[in-house]
CSV table of C-alpha atoms and ligand atoms in Angstrom, one decimal:
chain,number,residue,atom,x,y,z
A,2,UNK,CA,86.6,80.3,75.7
A,3,UNK,CA,84.9,77.3,77.6
A,4,UNK,CA,82.1,77.0,80.0
A,5,UNK,CA,80.4,74.6,82.5
A,6,UNK,CA,77.1,73.5,82.0
A,7,UNK,CA,75.9,72.1,85.6
A,8,UNK,CA,72.5,70.4,85.8
A,9,UNK,CA,71.4,70.6,89.6
A,10,UNK,CA,71.1,69.6,92.2
A,11,UNK,CA,73.9,67.0,92.3
A,12,UNK,CA,74.4,64.1,94.8
A,13,UNK,CA,78.0,63.3,95.0
A,14,UNK,CA,79.7,59.8,96.1
A,15,UNK,CA,82.8,58.0,95.3
A,16,UNK,CA,86.3,59.1,95.6
A,17,UNK,CA,88.6,61.4,93.5
A,18,UNK,CA,92.4,62.5,93.9
A,19,UNK,CA,93.9,65.6,94.8
A,20,UNK,CA,96.4,67.0,92.4
A,21,UNK,CA,99.7,68.4,93.6
A,22,UNK,CA,99.6,71.9,94.8
A,23,UNK,CA,99.6,74.9,92.4
A,24,UNK,CA,101.2,77.4,94.7
A,25,UNK,CA,103.8,75.3,96.2
A,26,UNK,CA,104.9,74.2,92.9
A,27,UNK,CA,105.0,77.4,91.3
A,28,UNK,CA,108.3,79.0,92.8
A,29,UNK,CA,109.8,75.3,92.8
A,30,UNK,CA,110.0,75.5,88.8
A,31,UNK,CA,112.2,78.9,89.3
A,32,UNK,CA,114.4,77.2,91.8
A,33,UNK,CA,115.3,74.9,88.9
A,34,UNK,CA,117.3,77.9,87.8
A,35,UNK,CA,119.6,77.4,90.7
A,36,UNK,CA,120.4,73.8,89.6
A,37,UNK,CA,123.3,74.5,87.2
A,38,UNK,CA,124.7,70.7,87.2
A,39,UNK,CA,121.7,68.6,87.0
A,40,UNK,CA,118.0,68.9,86.2
A,41,UNK,CA,115.4,69.4,88.8
A,42,UNK,CA,112.7,66.5,88.6
A,43,UNK,CA,109.4,67.6,90.2
A,44,UNK,CA,106.8,64.8,91.2
A,45,UNK,CA,103.0,65.5,91.7
A,46,UNK,CA,103.0,68.3,89.7
A,47,UNK,CA,99.3,69.7,88.8
A,48,UNK,CA,98.6,69.7,84.9
A,49,UNK,CA,97.5,73.5,85.1
A,50,UNK,CA,97.6,76.6,82.9
A,51,UNK,CA,99.5,78.5,85.3
A,52,UNK,CA,102.0,75.5,85.6
A,53,UNK,CA,102.4,75.7,81.5
A,54,UNK,CA,102.6,79.4,82.0
A,55,UNK,CA,105.7,79.2,84.2
A,56,UNK,CA,107.0,76.5,82.2
A,57,UNK,CA,106.7,78.8,79.2
A,58,UNK,CA,108.6,81.6,81.2
A,59,UNK,CA,111.5,79.1,82.1
A,60,UNK,CA,111.6,78.2,78.4
A,61,UNK,CA,112.3,81.7,77.7
A,62,UNK,CA,115.0,81.9,80.1
A,63,UNK,CA,116.5,78.9,78.5
A,64,UNK,CA,115.4,76.0,81.3
A,65,UNK,CA,114.2,73.2,79.3
A,66,UNK,CA,111.4,71.3,81.1
A,67,UNK,CA,110.1,67.7,79.9
A,68,UNK,CA,107.1,65.7,81.2
A,69,UNK,CA,108.4,62.4,82.0
A,70,UNK,CA,105.0,61.1,83.0
A,71,UNK,CA,101.6,62.7,83.6
A,72,UNK,CA,102.4,64.4,86.9
A,73,UNK,CA,106.2,64.6,86.6
A,74,UNK,CA,108.5,67.3,85.1
A,75,UNK,CA,112.1,67.5,84.5
A,76,UNK,CA,113.7,70.9,84.4
A,77,UNK,CA,117.1,71.1,83.0
A,78,UNK,CA,118.8,74.7,83.6
A,79,UNK,CA,122.5,73.2,82.8
A,80,UNK,CA,122.6,75.4,79.7
A,81,UNK,CA,122.7,79.3,79.1
A,82,UNK,CA,120.4,81.2,81.0
A,83,UNK,CA,119.1,84.4,79.8
A,84,UNK,CA,118.3,87.4,82.3
A,85,UNK,CA,114.9,88.5,80.8
A,86,UNK,CA,111.3,87.6,81.6
A,87,UNK,CA,109.1,89.3,79.4
A,88,UNK,CA,105.9,91.3,80.0
A,89,UNK,CA,103.8,89.3,77.6
A,90,UNK,CA,104.5,86.1,79.7
A,91,UNK,CA,104.4,87.7,83.0
A,92,UNK,CA,101.4,89.9,82.7
A,93,UNK,CA,99.6,86.2,82.4
A,94,UNK,CA,100.6,85.0,86.0
A,95,UNK,CA,102.0,87.3,88.8
A,96,UNK,CA,103.9,84.2,90.1
A,97,UNK,CA,106.5,84.3,87.0
A,98,UNK,CA,108.0,87.2,89.3
A,99,UNK,CA,109.4,84.4,91.1
A,100,UNK,CA,112.3,83.8,88.7
A,101,UNK,CA,113.9,87.5,90.2
A,102,UNK,CA,115.5,85.7,93.0
A,103,UNK,CA,116.9,82.9,91.2
A,104,UNK,CA,117.9,84.7,88.2
A,105,UNK,CA,120.0,87.3,90.6
A,106,UNK,CA,121.7,84.4,92.2
A,107,UNK,CA,122.7,82.8,89.3
A,108,UNK,CA,123.6,85.5,86.9
A,109,UNK,CA,124.2,88.6,88.8
A,110,UNK,CA,121.6,90.0,87.0
A,111,UNK,CA,117.8,89.9,86.3
A,112,UNK,CA,114.9,91.8,84.0
A,113,UNK,CA,111.9,90.7,85.0
A,114,UNK,CA,108.7,92.8,83.7
A,115,UNK,CA,106.6,94.1,86.6
A,116,UNK,CA,103.7,91.8,86.8
A,117,UNK,CA,100.8,94.5,86.6
A,118,UNK,CA,97.5,94.9,88.4
A,119,UNK,CA,95.0,91.8,88.9
A,120,UNK,CA,91.6,91.1,89.3
A,121,UNK,CA,91.6,90.7,93.0
A,122,UNK,CA,93.2,94.3,93.6
A,123,UNK,CA,96.5,96.0,94.1
A,124,UNK,CA,99.3,93.4,94.7
A,125,UNK,CA,102.5,95.3,94.9
A,126,UNK,CA,106.1,93.8,94.8
A,127,UNK,CA,107.6,96.3,97.1
A,128,UNK,CA,108.7,93.6,99.5
A,129,UNK,CA,110.2,91.5,96.9
A,130,UNK,CA,112.3,94.1,95.9
A,131,UNK,CA,113.1,95.4,99.7
A,132,UNK,CA,114.3,92.0,100.4
A,133,UNK,CA,116.5,91.8,97.2
A,134,UNK,CA,118.0,95.2,97.8
A,135,UNK,CA,118.8,93.9,101.3
A,136,UNK,CA,121.1,91.3,99.8
A,137,UNK,CA,122.6,93.8,97.9
A,138,UNK,CA,120.8,93.9,94.7
A,139,UNK,CA,121.0,97.3,92.9
A,140,UNK,CA,117.2,97.7,91.5
A,141,UNK,CA,115.6,99.9,89.1
A,142,UNK,CA,112.3,99.9,87.2
A,143,UNK,CA,113.0,100.5,83.7
A,144,UNK,CA,110.3,100.9,81.2
A,145,UNK,CA,108.1,98.7,83.0
A,146,UNK,CA,110.9,96.2,84.0
A,147,UNK,CA,112.6,95.5,87.3
A,148,UNK,CA,116.1,95.4,86.7
A,149,UNK,CA,118.2,94.0,89.1
A,150,UNK,CA,121.8,93.8,89.4
A,151,UNK,CA,124.2,92.4,92.2
A,152,UNK,CA,128.1,91.5,91.5
A,153,UNK,CA,127.7,89.7,94.7
A,154,UNK,CA,124.7,88.9,97.0
A,155,UNK,CA,125.5,89.1,100.6
A,156,UNK,CA,123.5,87.6,103.4
A,157,UNK,CA,121.3,90.0,105.7
A,158,UNK,CA,118.8,90.6,108.3
A,159,UNK,CA,115.5,91.3,106.6
A,160,UNK,CA,112.3,92.0,107.9
A,161,UNK,CA,109.7,91.1,105.0
A,162,UNK,CA,106.6,91.7,106.9
A,163,UNK,CA,104.2,94.0,105.2
A,164,UNK,CA,101.2,95.6,106.3
A,165,UNK,CA,98.7,93.1,105.3
A,166,UNK,CA,101.1,90.2,106.9
A,167,UNK,CA,104.1,88.3,105.5
A,168,UNK,CA,104.1,87.9,101.7
A,169,UNK,CA,104.6,84.0,100.3
A,170,UNK,CA,105.8,85.8,97.0
A,171,UNK,CA,108.2,87.8,98.3
A,172,UNK,CA,109.6,85.3,100.9
A,173,UNK,CA,110.2,82.5,98.2
A,174,UNK,CA,112.0,85.3,96.0
A,175,UNK,CA,114.5,86.3,98.9
A,176,UNK,CA,114.9,82.8,100.0
A,177,UNK,CA,116.1,81.8,96.3
A,178,UNK,CA,118.5,84.4,96.3
A,179,UNK,CA,119.8,83.7,99.9
A,180,UNK,CA,120.6,80.2,99.4
A,181,UNK,CA,123.3,81.2,97.4
A,182,UNK,CA,124.4,84.2,99.0
A,183,UNK,CA,127.4,84.7,100.9
A,184,UNK,CA,127.0,84.4,104.4
A,185,UNK,CA,124.0,84.5,106.8
A,186,UNK,CA,120.5,85.8,106.0
A,187,UNK,CA,117.8,86.1,108.9
A,188,UNK,CA,114.6,86.7,107.1
A,189,UNK,CA,111.7,88.2,109.8
A,190,UNK,CA,108.3,88.0,109.3
A,191,UNK,CA,108.6,85.1,106.8
A,192,UNK,CA,105.4,83.4,105.3
A,193,UNK,CA,104.8,80.3,107.5
A,194,UNK,CA,102.2,78.4,105.0
A,195,UNK,CA,102.9,74.8,104.4
A,196,UNK,CA,103.7,75.9,100.6
A,197,UNK,CA,106.8,78.1,101.9
A,198,UNK,CA,107.9,74.9,103.9
A,199,UNK,CA,107.7,73.0,101.2
A,200,UNK,CA,109.9,75.2,99.0
A,201,UNK,CA,112.3,75.5,102.0
A,202,UNK,CA,112.5,71.4,101.8
A,203,UNK,CA,113.1,71.5,98.2
A,204,UNK,CA,115.9,74.1,98.7
A,205,UNK,CA,117.4,71.9,101.3
A,206,UNK,CA,117.2,68.7,99.7
A,207,UNK,CA,118.9,70.6,96.9
A,208,UNK,CA,121.6,71.3,99.3
A,209,UNK,CA,120.7,74.7,100.8
A,210,UNK,CA,121.1,75.2,104.6
A,211,UNK,CA,117.6,76.6,105.8
A,212,UNK,CA,116.6,76.5,109.2
A,213,UNK,CA,113.1,77.6,111.2
A,214,UNK,CA,111.2,76.0,108.4
A,215,UNK,CA,107.5,76.7,109.1
A,216,UNK,CA,108.3,79.5,111.5
A,217,UNK,CA,108.1,83.3,111.0
A,218,UNK,CA,112.1,83.6,110.9
A,219,UNK,CA,114.1,81.7,108.5
A,220,UNK,CA,117.8,81.5,108.9
A,221,UNK,CA,119.7,80.8,105.6
A,222,UNK,CA,123.5,79.8,105.9
A,223,UNK,CA,124.5,80.6,101.9
A,224,UNK,CA,126.2,77.9,100.0
A,225,UNK,CA,128.3,77.8,97.0
A,226,UNK,CA,126.1,75.7,94.8
A,227,UNK,CA,122.8,73.7,94.7
A,228,UNK,CA,122.0,70.2,93.2
A,229,UNK,CA,119.0,69.0,90.9
A,230,UNK,CA,117.2,66.5,92.9
A,231,UNK,CA,114.0,64.4,92.5
A,232,UNK,CA,111.2,66.2,94.7
A,233,UNK,CA,107.6,65.2,95.3
A,234,UNK,CA,105.6,68.5,95.7
A,235,UNK,CA,102.8,68.3,98.5
A,236,UNK,CA,99.4,68.1,97.2
A,237,UNK,CA,96.6,70.9,97.3
A,238,UNK,CA,95.2,72.1,100.3
A,239,UNK,CA,92.9,74.6,98.3
A,240,UNK,CA,91.6,72.0,95.9
A,241,UNK,CA,91.1,69.6,98.9
A,242,UNK,CA,89.1,72.3,100.4
A,243,UNK,CA,86.9,73.2,97.7
A,244,UNK,CA,85.9,69.8,97.3
A,245,UNK,CA,85.2,69.6,100.9
A,246,UNK,CA,82.9,72.8,100.0
A,247,UNK,CA,81.2,70.5,97.4
A,248,UNK,CA,80.3,67.7,100.0
A,249,UNK,CA,79.0,70.6,102.4
A,250,UNK,CA,76.8,72.6,99.5
A,251,UNK,CA,75.4,69.1,98.0
A,252,UNK,CA,74.8,67.2,101.3
A,253,UNK,CA,76.8,64.2,100.1
A,254,UNK,CA,79.3,62.1,101.3
A,255,UNK,CA,82.7,61.1,99.7
A,256,UNK,CA,86.6,60.5,100.0
A,257,UNK,CA,89.3,62.7,98.8
A,258,UNK,CA,92.7,60.7,98.0
A,259,UNK,CA,96.2,62.1,98.0
A,260,UNK,CA,95.0,64.5,100.5
A,261,UNK,CA,97.4,67.1,102.4
A,262,UNK,CA,95.5,66.2,105.5
A,263,UNK,CA,98.4,67.2,107.9
A,264,UNK,CA,98.4,70.8,106.4
A,265,UNK,CA,94.6,71.4,106.4
A,266,UNK,CA,93.9,72.1,110.1
A,267,UNK,CA,93.1,75.9,109.4
A,268,UNK,CA,90.7,74.8,106.6
A,269,UNK,CA,89.1,71.8,108.5
A,270,UNK,CA,88.6,73.3,111.6
A,271,UNK,CA,86.1,75.9,109.7
A,272,UNK,CA,84.6,73.3,107.8
A,273,UNK,CA,84.0,71.0,111.2
A,274,UNK,CA,82.4,74.1,112.5
A,275,UNK,CA,80.1,74.5,109.7
A,276,UNK,CA,78.6,71.1,110.3
A,277,UNK,CA,80.9,68.7,107.8
A,278,UNK,CA,82.4,65.4,109.5
A,279,UNK,CA,86.0,65.1,108.3
A,280,UNK,CA,88.0,61.7,109.0
A,281,UNK,CA,91.4,60.9,108.2
A,282,UNK,CA,91.6,57.1,106.8
A,283,UNK,CA,94.9,55.5,105.7
A,284,UNK,CA,97.4,56.7,103.4
A,285,UNK,CA,96.5,60.3,102.8
A,286,UNK,CA,92.6,59.5,102.3
A,287,UNK,CA,90.1,61.8,104.2
A,288,UNK,CA,86.4,60.9,104.3
A,289,UNK,CA,84.1,64.1,103.8
A,290,UNK,CA,80.9,64.0,104.9
A,291,UNK,CA,78.1,66.8,104.5
A,292,UNK,CA,75.2,64.7,104.9
A,293,UNK,CA,74.2,66.1,108.6
A,294,UNK,CA,73.5,69.5,107.0
A,295,UNK,CA,75.1,72.9,107.3
A,296,UNK,CA,75.9,75.4,110.0
A,297,UNK,CA,76.5,79.0,109.7
A,298,UNK,CA,80.2,80.4,110.5
A,299,UNK,CA,82.2,83.1,111.2
A,300,UNK,CA,85.3,83.0,109.2
A,301,UNK,CA,88.1,85.8,109.1
A,302,UNK,CA,91.0,85.1,106.5
A,303,UNK,CA,94.3,85.6,107.9
A,304,UNK,CA,97.9,84.3,106.9
A,305,UNK,CA,98.7,80.8,108.2
A,306,UNK,CA,97.6,79.4,110.6
A,307,UNK,CA,94.7,81.3,109.7
A,308,UNK,CA,91.6,80.8,107.2
A,309,UNK,CA,93.3,80.9,103.8
A,310,UNK,CA,91.9,83.8,101.5
A,311,UNK,CA,92.1,81.2,98.8
A,312,UNK,CA,89.1,79.3,100.4
A,313,UNK,CA,86.9,82.2,101.4
A,314,UNK,CA,84.9,82.2,98.4
A,315,UNK,CA,84.3,78.3,98.3
A,316,UNK,CA,83.1,78.6,102.2
A,317,UNK,CA,80.9,81.6,101.3
A,318,UNK,CA,79.3,79.6,98.6
A,319,UNK,CA,78.5,76.8,101.1
A,320,UNK,CA,77.1,79.0,103.7
A,321,UNK,CA,74.5,80.6,101.3
A,322,UNK,CA,72.3,77.4,102.0
A,323,UNK,CA,73.5,77.3,105.8
A,324,UNK,CA,70.5,78.4,107.9
A,325,UNK,CA,71.3,81.3,110.1
A,326,UNK,CA,73.9,84.3,109.1
A,327,UNK,CA,77.7,83.5,108.2
A,328,UNK,CA,80.3,86.3,108.3
A,329,UNK,CA,83.4,86.5,106.5
A,330,UNK,CA,86.2,89.2,106.9
A,331,UNK,CA,88.6,89.5,104.1
A,332,UNK,CA,92.0,90.6,105.9
A,333,UNK,CA,94.2,90.1,103.0
A,334,UNK,CA,92.6,91.2,100.1
A,335,UNK,CA,89.6,93.3,101.2
A,336,UNK,CA,88.2,93.7,97.5
A,337,UNK,CA,88.2,90.1,97.1
A,338,UNK,CA,84.3,89.7,96.8
A,339,UNK,CA,83.7,89.4,93.1
A,340,UNK,CA,81.9,86.3,93.7
A,341,UNK,CA,78.8,88.0,95.8
A,342,UNK,CA,76.8,89.4,92.9
A,343,UNK,CA,77.1,86.3,91.1
A,344,UNK,CA,76.0,84.4,93.9
A,345,UNK,CA,73.4,86.7,94.4
A,346,UNK,CA,72.2,85.8,90.7
A,347,UNK,CA,71.9,82.4,91.9
A,348,UNK,CA,69.4,83.5,94.6
A,349,UNK,CA,72.1,83.8,97.8
A,350,UNK,CA,71.2,86.6,100.1
A,351,UNK,CA,74.4,88.3,100.9
A,352,UNK,CA,75.2,91.7,101.6
A,353,UNK,CA,78.7,93.4,101.7
A,354,UNK,CA,79.9,96.1,103.9
A,355,UNK,CA,83.7,97.0,102.9
A,356,UNK,CA,85.9,94.1,104.0
A,357,UNK,CA,83.0,92.0,105.3
A,358,UNK,CA,80.3,89.9,103.6
A,359,UNK,CA,77.3,89.0,105.7
A,360,UNK,CA,75.3,85.8,104.4
A,361,UNK,CA,72.0,85.3,105.3
A,362,UNK,CA,71.3,81.1,104.7
A,363,UNK,CA,68.7,80.6,102.1
A,364,UNK,CA,66.7,77.4,101.7
A,365,UNK,CA,67.7,76.7,98.0
A,366,UNK,CA,69.4,78.2,95.0
A,367,UNK,CA,68.4,78.5,91.5
A,368,UNK,CA,70.7,78.1,88.1
A,369,UNK,CA,71.4,80.5,86.0
A,370,UNK,CA,74.1,82.0,84.1
A,371,UNK,CA,77.1,83.5,85.8
A,372,UNK,CA,80.6,84.5,85.4
A,373,UNK,CA,83.8,85.2,87.6
A,374,UNK,CA,87.1,87.1,86.7
A,375,UNK,CA,88.9,85.4,89.2
A,376,UNK,CA,90.1,81.8,89.7
A,377,UNK,CA,88.6,81.1,93.2
A,378,UNK,CA,85.6,82.9,92.8
A,379,UNK,CA,85.1,81.0,89.6
A,380,UNK,CA,85.3,77.3,91.9
A,381,UNK,CA,82.5,78.8,94.0
A,382,UNK,CA,80.2,79.5,91.2
A,383,UNK,CA,80.6,75.8,90.2
A,384,UNK,CA,80.0,74.9,93.7
A,385,UNK,CA,76.7,77.1,93.7
A,386,UNK,CA,75.8,75.6,90.6
A,387,UNK,CA,76.1,71.8,92.1
A,388,UNK,CA,73.3,72.7,94.6
A,389,UNK,CA,71.0,74.9,92.2
A,390,UNK,CA,67.8,73.8,90.9
A,391,UNK,CA,68.1,73.3,87.3
A,392,UNK,CA,70.8,74.2,84.8
A,393,UNK,CA,73.8,76.5,85.8
A,394,UNK,CA,76.2,78.0,83.2
A,395,UNK,CA,79.6,79.2,84.4
A,396,UNK,CA,81.1,81.1,81.9
A,397,UNK,CA,84.8,81.9,81.2
A,398,UNK,CA,86.1,78.9,82.9
A,399,UNK,CA,89.5,79.9,81.7
A,400,UNK,CA,90.4,80.8,85.2
A,401,UNK,CA,89.4,77.6,86.8
A,402,UNK,CA,91.8,75.9,84.3
A,403,UNK,CA,94.5,78.2,86.0
A,404,UNK,CA,94.1,76.6,89.3
A,405,UNK,CA,91.8,73.4,89.1
A,406,UNK,CA,93.2,70.2,87.5
A,407,UNK,CA,90.4,68.4,85.5
A,408,UNK,CA,87.5,69.9,87.9
A,409,UNK,CA,84.9,68.7,85.4
A,410,UNK,CA,86.5,65.3,85.4
A,411,UNK,CA,86.8,65.1,89.0
A,412,UNK,CA,83.2,66.1,89.6
A,413,UNK,CA,81.7,63.8,86.9
A,414,UNK,CA,83.5,60.9,88.8
A,415,UNK,CA,81.7,61.8,92.0
A,416,UNK,CA,78.5,61.7,89.8
A,417,UNK,CA,77.5,65.2,89.2
A,418,UNK,CA,76.0,66.2,85.6
A,419,UNK,CA,78.6,68.9,84.6
A,420,UNK,CA,79.9,69.4,81.0
A,421,UNK,CA,82.9,71.5,79.4
A,422,UNK,CA,81.0,73.2,76.5
A,423,UNK,CA,82.5,75.7,74.0
A,424,UNK,CA,81.1,79.1,74.5
A,425,UNK,CA,81.4,80.2,70.7
I,9,UD1,C1,100.1,84.0,97.4
I,9,UD1,C2,99.0,83.2,96.8
I,9,UD1,C3,97.7,83.5,96.3
I,9,UD1,C4,96.9,83.6,97.8
I,9,UD1,C5,98.1,84.9,98.5
I,9,UD1,C6,97.6,85.1,99.8
I,9,UD1,C7,100.6,81.8,95.1
I,9,UD1,C8,101.4,81.7,93.9
I,9,UD1,N1,99.7,82.6,95.3
I,9,UD1,O1,100.2,85.2,96.7
I,9,UD1,O2,97.0,82.3,95.7
I,9,UD1,O3,95.8,84.5,97.4
I,9,UD1,O4,99.3,84.2,98.3
I,9,UD1,O5,97.7,84.2,100.5
I,9,UD1,O6,101.3,81.5,96.2
I,9,UD1,N2,102.2,92.1,99.4
I,9,UD1,C9,102.7,93.6,99.6
I,9,UD1,N3,103.9,93.8,98.8
I,9,UD1,C10,104.7,92.9,98.3
I,9,UD1,C11,103.9,91.5,98.2
I,9,UD1,C12,102.6,91.1,99.0
I,9,UD1,O7,102.2,94.3,100.0
I,9,UD1,O8,105.7,92.8,97.8
I,9,UD1,C13,100.7,91.9,100.1
I,9,UD1,C14,99.9,91.8,99.0
I,9,UD1,O9,99.2,92.7,98.6
I,9,UD1,C15,98.6,90.9,100.1
I,9,UD1,C16,99.6,90.3,101.1
I,9,UD1,O10,100.9,91.0,100.9
I,9,UD1,O11,98.0,91.8,100.6
I,9,UD1,C17,99.9,88.8,100.8
I,9,UD1,O12,100.5,88.7,99.6
I,9,UD1,P1,101.2,87.8,99.2
I,9,UD1,O13,101.5,86.7,100.2
I,9,UD1,O14,102.5,88.0,98.4
I,9,UD1,O15,100.4,86.9,98.0
I,9,UD1,P2,101.0,86.1,96.6
I,9,UD1,O16,102.7,85.5,96.9
I,9,UD1,O17,101.4,87.0,95.4
C-alpha cells in the first residue's frame, strides 16, 4: 500500500494535462461486447486502477484488450463470449455491473455478481434490473449473482427515475441492451450527464439509433448489429474540477490542458462564485486562477446540471480556507462525508447535521496523518495537504489510484512537493 507525503504549503504554476474520463469510459469498455465483427478502439483512456479492473472483467468474459499506445485501448469481442462476471472482480468495482446489459443483448443470458456494499453507502441496482426486465429479461438473484435471461429483448417504455434522481449506471445498462432490442425503447428519467451523452454518441457511432442525447427522455430504435469503431472518450470533468480546487486552496494560477470546458459549467459556476477566475483559452485549455482569494459558498449536490456529488469533498476541502461559512448539502449520497473528520484533523472547522455539512473558514491548516476510504475523499485530503503547514501524509492512496491518473506526477509538474512512498 502506498501513501502520499506532502510538504506544504505548495505554490503551483505551469500546466498539466487532464486525462480521459473514468466515468465516461467505464461503460464504454462493456459496450465492446456489442461489437461482434470488429474490435472497438477507445482513445483518451485514463490509465487507472478502475480501468484495469474493468479490462480484467472483460478478459474473463472473453474480450481481449490491447493497449495500442499509452492512452488507446483496442477491445476485441469477436471470439466466444462467456456469460459470467465473477464476484472476485465485480466486488472490486461497482461499474463492472455495466456488463449485464451488453451480455444480455449479445448472448440472451448473463450471470453477474451483485456488486455488494461500498464505502459511500448503500448503492442498490434495482433500477438496472427494473429496466432490463421491462425489455423482457427474466431476472433472478441466485447465490449472490444476478441471473438474467431473455430469448429476445423487445423495446418498451421504461421510467428509470429513482428516489434520488436518475441513475447513470442503470441508464447505461438499459441503453446497451436496448440498442439491439427489437423495436423502440423509450427511457424516461434517463441520466443527462455528459458522460452518459458520450456513451450514447459512441453507441450511435457504432451504428445504434439513439435520439434525445443529453435529455431525460431517450428514444432508442433497435438495430440488428453494431460495429467496432475508433472513438475518443471525453476528458474527465471531475479530475479537472479537482485541480481547480487545488488552485483555489493554494492560491495559485496554472493551466489545464485537454480540459472538457464545454461540459464543466455546473462545476465552474460554483468555483467562480467561490472566487476562482476561470478563463477558456484555445484548444481545450483552461486558465485557473485562485490568486484573488476564496469566498464561502453554498453548494447542493444534484444530478446534471447540478453540482456533482463527485466534486463535493474537493470543494469542501477548498472552502475550509474560505473566510466565512460555507454550506454543503448532499442530495445523492446523504452519508458521503467521510472526509469531514479527516479534514478536521488537519485543522478545519466543520460541523455535520445529517446530509448537511457547515464549514467555518479557518486561517490555515496544519499537516497531519490522514486517511480516507473513498476516492474523492482521498483527493480532498491531498488538496488540504497541499495547503497545510508542514508535512501531511495521506495514507492508502489505493483509492486515489482508482480515479486519478498520476496525481502525484501532475502535482509535481505544477511544483508541489508530493512523494509517493510505500507504507511498509
Ligand atoms: C455514478 C458515478 C459515480 C457518481 C454517481 C452519482 C460512474 C462509474 N460512477 O455512479 O462516480 O458518484 O454516478 O453521480 O459513473 N440508485 C438506485 N437504484 C439503482 C441505481 C442507483 O436507487 O438501481 C440510486 C443510487 O443509490 C444513488 C442514485 O441512484 O443515490 C444515483 O446513482 P447512480 O447514478 O446509479 O450512480 P452510479 O452510476 O453507480
